[in-house]
Amino acid sequence: MKYKSLFNVIFIAFALLVIGASYRHNEMVQSNEKEKLDQLASNENAEIVTAMNNNTNEESGIGIIPGSSNSLENNTDNMPEYAKKYPDMYVTSAIADNLEDGKKIAYLTFDDGPSYVTKEILDTLDQNDIKATFFILGSTMTEEGEEYLKRMVEEGHAVGIHTFSHRNNIYDSVDSYLDDFYKAFEQIYDITGVKPTIFRFPYGSINSYNKKIKYELISEMERRGFTYYDWNVCANDSIGNPTEHSILSNVLKGLKKYCKPVILLHDASINEKTAKILPRIIDKIKEAGFEFDTVDKRTPCQFFYK
């Protein structure tokens, strides 16, 4: 009996040591991650906010790392070579902050367009007097797509960049990403006369392809004045075999969680079902008491980096 009691004491003590070691390890990992961002900000003379918030924002439902409010002086002394590329690819960053106003606002965002589906989506938005955000994929651009892009700007929608190719190898290096991004940046500016200031990373800011460069990449993009937006509600309209019902259901689930949902939808050529169900989605969002706006009017919705 005595041996059994002694064994229990030893086992409990060992368990406490393991738990304590694990806790200290997690603290060290989070500290190291923060140091990486702080070092990048220091090295690149960028006033990048690097606060690591371990609690989800109650309004947005997602971790937020605000964009930079840095000077746009193109002083690249003592910076990486990629910082010297594309000296015209700088924009004025203006980060909105409307999470505390108490309003329920939904942000419809569409990736991977324009395509022939885009017209139906624009028509629906126009009929409902709603402004949305489109993250453009440059490689899909056609003459018809150019007209849709101009229409987006004319009708007051926000236009952002989703890169040119959406290929995995854009994350091979910061150089690779900048090369691809610049094609889309230049393309949108040439077509519309407007320099896009917002963007969305292919696969989101946390993905299996950008692990090695994510801190450098975010630092460089924010140094140039760009702000990226992820999402906190996903319609899953480009995964598997979605139905109109599943798309609507996925959106409605998110509405129950957040007061400021950033809703991920798509307007590629494969997204006819998205265009068809969009009027129903809008009706349901209105019924739930939401207004609509573009993401550039919202505090950036960004995934956590832990």
Tab-separated table of C-alpha atoms in Angstrom:
chain	number	residue	atom	x	y	z
A	1	MET	CA	0.000	0.000	0.000
A	2	LYS	CA	2.864	2.315	0.940
A	3	TYR	CA	4.588	1.590	-2.379
A	4	LYS	CA	1.380	2.332	-4.271
A	5	SER	CA	0.999	5.659	-2.486
A	6	LEU	CA	4.630	6.564	-3.189
A	7	PHE	CA	4.168	5.656	-6.845
A	8	ASN	CA	1.155	8.000	-7.097
A	9	VAL	CA	3.127	10.882	-5.577
A	10	ILE	CA	6.000	10.351	-8.010
A	11	PHE	CA	3.611	10.111	-10.984
A	12	ILE	CA	1.814	13.369	-10.051
A	13	ALA	CA	5.111	15.195	-9.587
A	14	PHE	CA	6.354	13.995	-12.968
A	15	ALA	CA	3.104	15.089	-14.640
A	16	LEU	CA	3.403	18.569	-13.125
A	17	LEU	CA	6.962	18.879	-14.402
A	18	VAL	CA	5.870	17.926	-17.943
A	19	ILE	CA	3.002	20.429	-17.911
A	20	GLY	CA	5.295	23.174	-16.626
A	21	ALA	CA	7.899	22.442	-19.288
A	22	SER	CA	5.254	22.503	-22.007
A	23	TYR	CA	3.927	25.848	-20.781
A	24	ARG	CA	7.407	27.381	-20.736
A	25	HIS	CA	8.054	26.025	-24.242
A	26	ASN	CA	4.878	27.647	-25.599
A	27	GLU	CA	5.866	30.954	-23.998
A	28	MET	CA	9.303	30.749	-25.605
A	29	VAL	CA	7.812	29.955	-29.037
A	30	GLN	CA	5.427	32.923	-28.884
A	31	SER	CA	8.249	35.165	-27.677
A	32	ASN	CA	10.499	34.029	-30.543
A	33	GLU	CA	7.740	34.622	-33.112
A	34	LYS	CA	7.228	38.153	-31.828
A	35	GLU	CA	10.970	38.786	-31.900
A	36	LYS	CA	11.032	37.773	-35.579
A	37	LEU	CA	8.434	40.372	-36.465
A	38	ASP	CA	10.086	43.024	-34.280
A	39	GLN	CA	13.467	42.351	-35.910
A	40	LEU	CA	12.009	42.597	-39.400
A	41	ALA	CA	10.305	45.865	-38.552
A	42	SER	CA	13.574	47.231	-37.162
A	43	ASN	CA	15.696	46.021	-40.080
A	44	GLU	CA	13.393	47.546	-42.678
A	45	ASN	CA	12.776	50.830	-40.830
A	46	ALA	CA	9.043	50.121	-40.991
A	47	GLU	CA	6.598	51.222	-38.312
A	48	ILE	CA	4.844	47.864	-38.403
A	49	VAL	CA	2.615	46.967	-35.503
A	50	THR	CA	3.830	43.622	-34.224
A	51	ALA	CA	1.597	43.058	-31.202
A	52	MET	CA	0.650	39.415	-30.730
A	53	ASN	CA	-2.892	39.092	-29.400
A	54	ASN	CA	-3.654	35.595	-28.104
A	55	ASN	CA	-7.383	36.274	-27.708
A	56	THR	CA	-9.792	36.429	-30.643
A	57	ASN	CA	-11.404	39.808	-31.135
A	58	GLU	CA	-15.029	39.505	-30.024
A	59	GLU	CA	-16.276	41.652	-32.882
A	60	SER	CA	-14.251	40.266	-35.747
A	61	GLY	CA	-13.740	36.743	-34.456
A	62	ILE	CA	-10.197	36.726	-35.741
A	63	GLY	CA	-6.727	37.836	-34.729
A	64	ILE	CA	-5.728	41.261	-36.030
A	65	ILE	CA	-2.275	42.496	-36.903
A	66	PRO	CA	-2.942	46.033	-38.193
A	67	GLY	CA	-1.177	47.343	-41.256
A	68	SER	CA	1.689	49.766	-41.223
A	69	SER	CA	1.337	53.520	-40.995
A	70	ASN	CA	4.885	53.980	-42.205
A	71	SER	CA	6.337	56.753	-44.280
A	72	LEU	CA	6.406	55.989	-47.982
A	73	GLU	CA	9.874	57.399	-48.505
A	74	ASN	CA	11.599	54.865	-50.711
A	75	ASN	CA	14.800	54.720	-48.693
A	76	THR	CA	16.138	51.224	-49.302
A	77	ASP	CA	19.621	51.650	-47.876
A	78	ASN	CA	20.674	48.620	-45.862
A	79	MET	CA	17.564	46.751	-46.912
A	80	PRO	CA	17.206	43.451	-48.788
A	81	GLU	CA	17.601	43.610	-52.557
A	82	TYR	CA	13.906	42.927	-53.102
A	83	ALA	CA	13.080	46.205	-51.325
A	84	LYS	CA	14.709	48.045	-54.242
A	85	LYS	CA	12.401	46.457	-56.807
A	86	TYR	CA	9.414	48.254	-58.316
A	87	PRO	CA	9.973	51.761	-56.891
A	88	ASP	CA	6.554	52.789	-58.206
A	89	MET	CA	4.755	50.096	-56.178
A	90	TYR	CA	4.038	52.190	-53.111
A	91	VAL	CA	0.615	53.289	-51.903
A	92	THR	CA	-0.774	55.403	-49.105
A	93	SER	CA	-2.020	53.183	-46.329
A	94	ALA	CA	-5.203	54.239	-44.541
A	95	ILE	CA	-6.400	51.692	-41.985
A	96	ALA	CA	-10.035	52.067	-40.995
A	97	ASP	CA	-11.311	51.301	-37.512
A	98	ASN	CA	-15.045	50.736	-37.189
A	99	LEU	CA	-15.279	47.627	-35.020
A	100	GLU	CA	-16.524	49.451	-31.948
A	101	ASP	CA	-19.471	51.354	-33.449
A	102	GLY	CA	-22.005	48.693	-32.477
A	103	LYS	CA	-23.360	48.246	-35.995
A	104	LYS	CA	-23.771	44.881	-37.657
A	105	ILE	CA	-21.942	45.134	-40.977
A	106	ALA	CA	-21.325	42.331	-43.464
A	107	TYR	CA	-18.452	42.490	-45.929
A	108	LEU	CA	-18.981	40.469	-49.103
A	109	THR	CA	-15.638	39.646	-50.751
A	110	PHE	CA	-15.098	37.844	-54.050
A	111	ASP	CA	-11.811	36.155	-55.059
A	112	ASP	CA	-10.433	34.853	-58.365
A	113	GLY	CA	-12.341	37.024	-60.830
A	114	PRO	CA	-13.199	38.582	-63.087
A	115	SER	CA	-14.948	35.967	-65.204
A	116	TYR	CA	-18.221	35.733	-67.075
A	117	VAL	CA	-19.852	35.039	-63.681
A	118	THR	CA	-18.839	38.498	-62.470
A	119	LYS	CA	-21.514	40.288	-64.504
A	120	GLU	CA	-24.349	38.454	-62.747
A	121	ILE	CA	-22.780	39.229	-59.375
A	122	LEU	CA	-22.381	42.914	-60.230
A	123	ASP	CA	-25.977	43.067	-61.459
A	124	THR	CA	-27.237	41.571	-58.183
A	125	LEU	CA	-25.176	43.976	-56.104
A	126	ASP	CA	-26.427	46.915	-58.173
A	127	GLN	CA	-30.070	45.844	-57.801
A	128	ASN	CA	-29.631	45.744	-54.031
A	129	ASP	CA	-27.516	48.916	-53.845
A	130	ILE	CA	-24.705	46.999	-52.125
A	131	LYS	CA	-20.968	47.635	-52.297
A	132	ALA	CA	-18.614	44.645	-52.149
A	133	THR	CA	-14.895	43.902	-52.432
A	134	PHE	CA	-13.249	42.100	-55.345
A	135	PHE	CA	-9.758	40.612	-55.099
A	136	ILE	CA	-8.628	40.391	-58.695
A	137	LEU	CA	-6.696	37.521	-60.260
A	138	GLY	CA	-4.761	39.076	-63.109
A	139	SER	CA	-4.286	35.938	-65.200
A	140	THR	CA	-8.057	35.602	-65.695
A	141	MET	CA	-8.363	39.014	-67.341
A	142	THR	CA	-10.057	39.238	-70.737
A	143	GLU	CA	-11.430	42.192	-72.692
A	144	GLU	CA	-14.797	41.462	-71.105
A	145	GLY	CA	-13.121	41.209	-67.719
A	146	GLU	CA	-11.564	44.634	-68.196
A	147	GLU	CA	-15.042	46.096	-68.616
A	148	TYR	CA	-16.202	44.388	-65.421
A	149	LEU	CA	-13.162	45.767	-63.605
A	150	LYS	CA	-13.946	49.305	-64.776
A	151	ARG	CA	-17.546	48.810	-63.729
A	152	MET	CA	-16.465	47.744	-60.223
A	153	VAL	CA	-14.625	51.021	-59.784
A	154	GLU	CA	-17.399	53.121	-61.348
A	155	GLU	CA	-20.044	51.558	-59.096
A	156	GLY	CA	-18.060	52.106	-55.898
A	157	HIS	CA	-16.835	48.614	-55.129
A	158	ALA	CA	-13.413	48.091	-53.566
A	159	VAL	CA	-10.834	46.479	-55.845
A	160	GLY	CA	-7.874	44.613	-54.395
A	161	ILE	CA	-5.167	42.248	-55.624
A	162	HIS	CA	-5.198	38.463	-55.364
A	163	THR	CA	-1.892	38.263	-57.293
A	164	PHE	CA	-1.542	37.582	-60.990
A	165	SER	CA	-1.130	33.809	-61.178
A	166	HIS	CA	-2.285	32.302	-57.849
A	167	ARG	CA	0.445	29.677	-58.322
A	168	ASN	CA	2.112	28.013	-55.349
A	169	ASN	CA	5.599	29.042	-56.493
A	170	ILE	CA	4.898	32.722	-55.848
A	171	TYR	CA	5.817	31.851	-52.256
A	172	ASP	CA	9.264	30.538	-53.190
A	173	SER	CA	10.714	33.874	-52.102
A	174	VAL	CA	9.728	37.479	-51.414
A	175	ASP	CA	11.133	38.302	-54.855
A	176	SER	CA	8.817	35.775	-56.486
A	177	TYR	CA	5.790	37.179	-54.721
A	178	LEU	CA	6.661	40.779	-55.599
A	179	ASP	CA	7.208	39.864	-59.257
A	180	ASP	CA	3.777	38.262	-59.474
A	181	PHE	CA	2.021	40.921	-57.409
A	182	TYR	CA	3.456	43.750	-59.491
A	183	LYS	CA	1.934	42.322	-62.687
A	184	ALA	CA	-1.534	42.517	-61.137
A	185	PHE	CA	-0.851	45.926	-59.592
A	186	GLU	CA	0.256	47.396	-62.908
A	187	GLN	CA	-2.599	45.700	-64.760
A	188	ILE	CA	-5.332	47.094	-62.514
A	189	TYR	CA	-3.798	50.580	-62.598
A	190	ASP	CA	-3.525	50.542	-66.396
A	191	ILE	CA	-7.171	49.465	-66.807
A	192	THR	CA	-8.821	51.624	-64.152
A	193	GLY	CA	-6.409	54.448	-63.371
A	194	VAL	CA	-6.682	53.463	-59.705
A	195	LYS	CA	-3.838	52.054	-57.619
A	196	PRO	CA	-5.138	49.183	-55.469
A	197	THR	CA	-4.082	49.464	-51.822
A	198	ILE	CA	-5.596	46.241	-50.432
A	199	PHE	CA	-4.872	42.604	-51.208
A	200	ARG	CA	-5.588	39.032	-50.189
A	201	PHE	CA	-2.936	36.324	-50.117
A	202	PRO	CA	-3.740	33.234	-52.185
A	203	TYR	CA	-4.837	30.577	-49.644
A	204	GLY	CA	-4.933	33.277	-46.957
A	205	SER	CA	-2.046	34.808	-45.043
A	206	ILE	CA	-1.379	31.537	-43.212
A	207	ASN	CA	-0.923	28.645	-45.616
A	208	SER	CA	1.321	25.664	-46.248
A	209	TYR	CA	3.297	27.430	-48.988
A	210	ASN	CA	4.492	30.659	-47.354
A	211	LYS	CA	5.877	29.298	-44.086
A	212	LYS	CA	9.496	30.224	-44.817
A	213	ILE	CA	8.848	33.796	-45.935
A	214	LYS	CA	5.612	34.892	-44.250
A	215	TYR	CA	7.210	37.344	-41.797
A	216	GLU	CA	9.466	38.922	-44.395
A	217	LEU	CA	6.629	39.086	-46.907
A	218	ILE	CA	4.101	40.730	-44.598
A	219	SER	CA	6.725	43.208	-43.439
A	220	GLU	CA	7.663	44.150	-46.999
A	221	MET	CA	4.077	44.517	-48.240
A	222	GLU	CA	3.100	46.679	-45.279
A	223	ARG	CA	6.273	48.759	-45.657
A	224	ARG	CA	5.033	49.600	-49.149
A	225	GLY	CA	1.673	50.694	-47.726
A	226	PHE	CA	-0.485	47.693	-48.668
A	227	THR	CA	-3.023	46.133	-46.298
A	228	TYR	CA	-4.077	42.500	-46.506
A	229	TYR	CA	-7.447	41.012	-45.578
A	230	ASP	CA	-8.229	37.434	-44.666
A	231	TRP	CA	-11.759	36.325	-43.726
A	232	ASN	CA	-13.734	34.945	-40.798
A	233	VAL	CA	-16.658	33.418	-42.733
A	234	CYS	CA	-16.073	31.010	-45.620
A	235	ALA	CA	-18.830	29.982	-48.026
A	236	ASN	CA	-16.751	27.009	-49.237
A	237	ASP	CA	-18.028	27.698	-52.732
A	238	SER	CA	-14.806	26.590	-54.451
A	239	ILE	CA	-14.084	23.426	-52.482
A	240	GLY	CA	-15.397	19.966	-53.321
A	241	ASN	CA	-18.870	19.905	-54.806
A	242	PRO	CA	-20.751	22.835	-53.290
A	243	THR	CA	-24.477	23.291	-53.780
A	244	GLU	CA	-26.469	26.480	-53.576
A	245	HIS	CA	-27.846	25.215	-50.291
A	246	SER	CA	-24.400	24.470	-48.822
A	247	ILE	CA	-23.072	27.891	-49.857
A	248	LEU	CA	-25.995	29.673	-48.215
A	249	SER	CA	-25.783	27.477	-45.121
A	250	ASN	CA	-22.063	28.160	-44.633
A	251	VAL	CA	-22.609	31.918	-44.833
A	252	LEU	CA	-25.526	31.863	-42.385
A	253	LYS	CA	-23.473	29.910	-39.840
A	254	GLY	CA	-20.916	32.718	-39.830
A	255	LEU	CA	-23.537	35.411	-39.359
A	256	LYS	CA	-24.402	33.887	-35.991
A	257	LYS	CA	-20.811	34.238	-34.773
A	258	TYR	CA	-19.711	37.726	-35.806
A	259	CYS	CA	-21.004	41.292	-35.879
A	260	LYS	CA	-18.508	42.211	-38.603
A	261	PRO	CA	-18.266	39.106	-40.826
A	262	VAL	CA	-15.812	39.192	-43.721
A	263	ILE	CA	-17.363	36.650	-46.073
A	264	LEU	CA	-15.193	34.731	-48.532
A	265	LEU	CA	-16.930	34.035	-51.858
A	266	HIS	CA	-15.614	33.537	-55.387
A	267	ASP	CA	-16.466	34.842	-58.839
A	268	ALA	CA	-14.371	32.536	-61.001
A	269	SER	CA	-15.892	30.772	-63.988
A	270	ILE	CA	-16.653	27.702	-61.834
A	271	ASN	CA	-18.786	29.720	-59.419
A	272	GLU	CA	-22.114	29.905	-61.216
A	273	LYS	CA	-23.849	28.571	-58.097
A	274	THR	CA	-22.429	31.438	-56.070
A	275	ALA	CA	-23.884	33.966	-58.491
A	276	LYS	CA	-27.256	32.227	-58.474
A	277	ILE	CA	-27.577	32.002	-54.692
A	278	LEU	CA	-26.202	35.508	-54.039
A	279	PRO	CA	-29.654	37.229	-54.021
A	280	ARG	CA	-30.804	34.755	-51.374
A	281	ILE	CA	-27.618	35.314	-49.347
A	282	ILE	CA	-28.169	39.054	-49.432
A	283	ASP	CA	-31.822	38.707	-48.369
A	284	LYS	CA	-30.868	36.535	-45.404
A	285	ILE	CA	-28.093	38.919	-44.340
A	286	LYS	CA	-30.522	41.837	-44.466
A	287	GLU	CA	-33.100	39.883	-42.468
A	288	ALA	CA	-30.467	39.323	-39.790
A	289	GLY	CA	-30.094	43.086	-39.417
A	290	PHE	CA	-26.794	43.648	-41.197
A	291	GLU	CA	-25.707	46.535	-43.359
A	292	PHE	CA	-23.062	46.105	-46.090
A	293	ASP	CA	-19.745	47.777	-46.814
A	294	THR	CA	-16.325	47.263	-48.400
A	295	VAL	CA	-13.430	45.866	-46.363
A	296	ASP	CA	-11.283	48.966	-46.770
A	297	LYS	CA	-13.760	50.638	-44.385
A	298	ARG	CA	-13.063	47.959	-41.757
A	299	THR	CA	-10.258	47.191	-39.355
A	300	PRO	CA	-8.147	44.533	-41.133
A	301	CYS	CA	-9.386	41.012	-40.630
A	302	GLN	CA	-6.211	38.942	-40.384
A	303	PHE	CA	-5.315	35.436	-39.248
A	304	PHE	CA	-3.269	34.885	-36.091
A	305	TYR	CA	0.442	34.183	-36.288
A	306	LYS	CA	1.453	32.054	-33.314
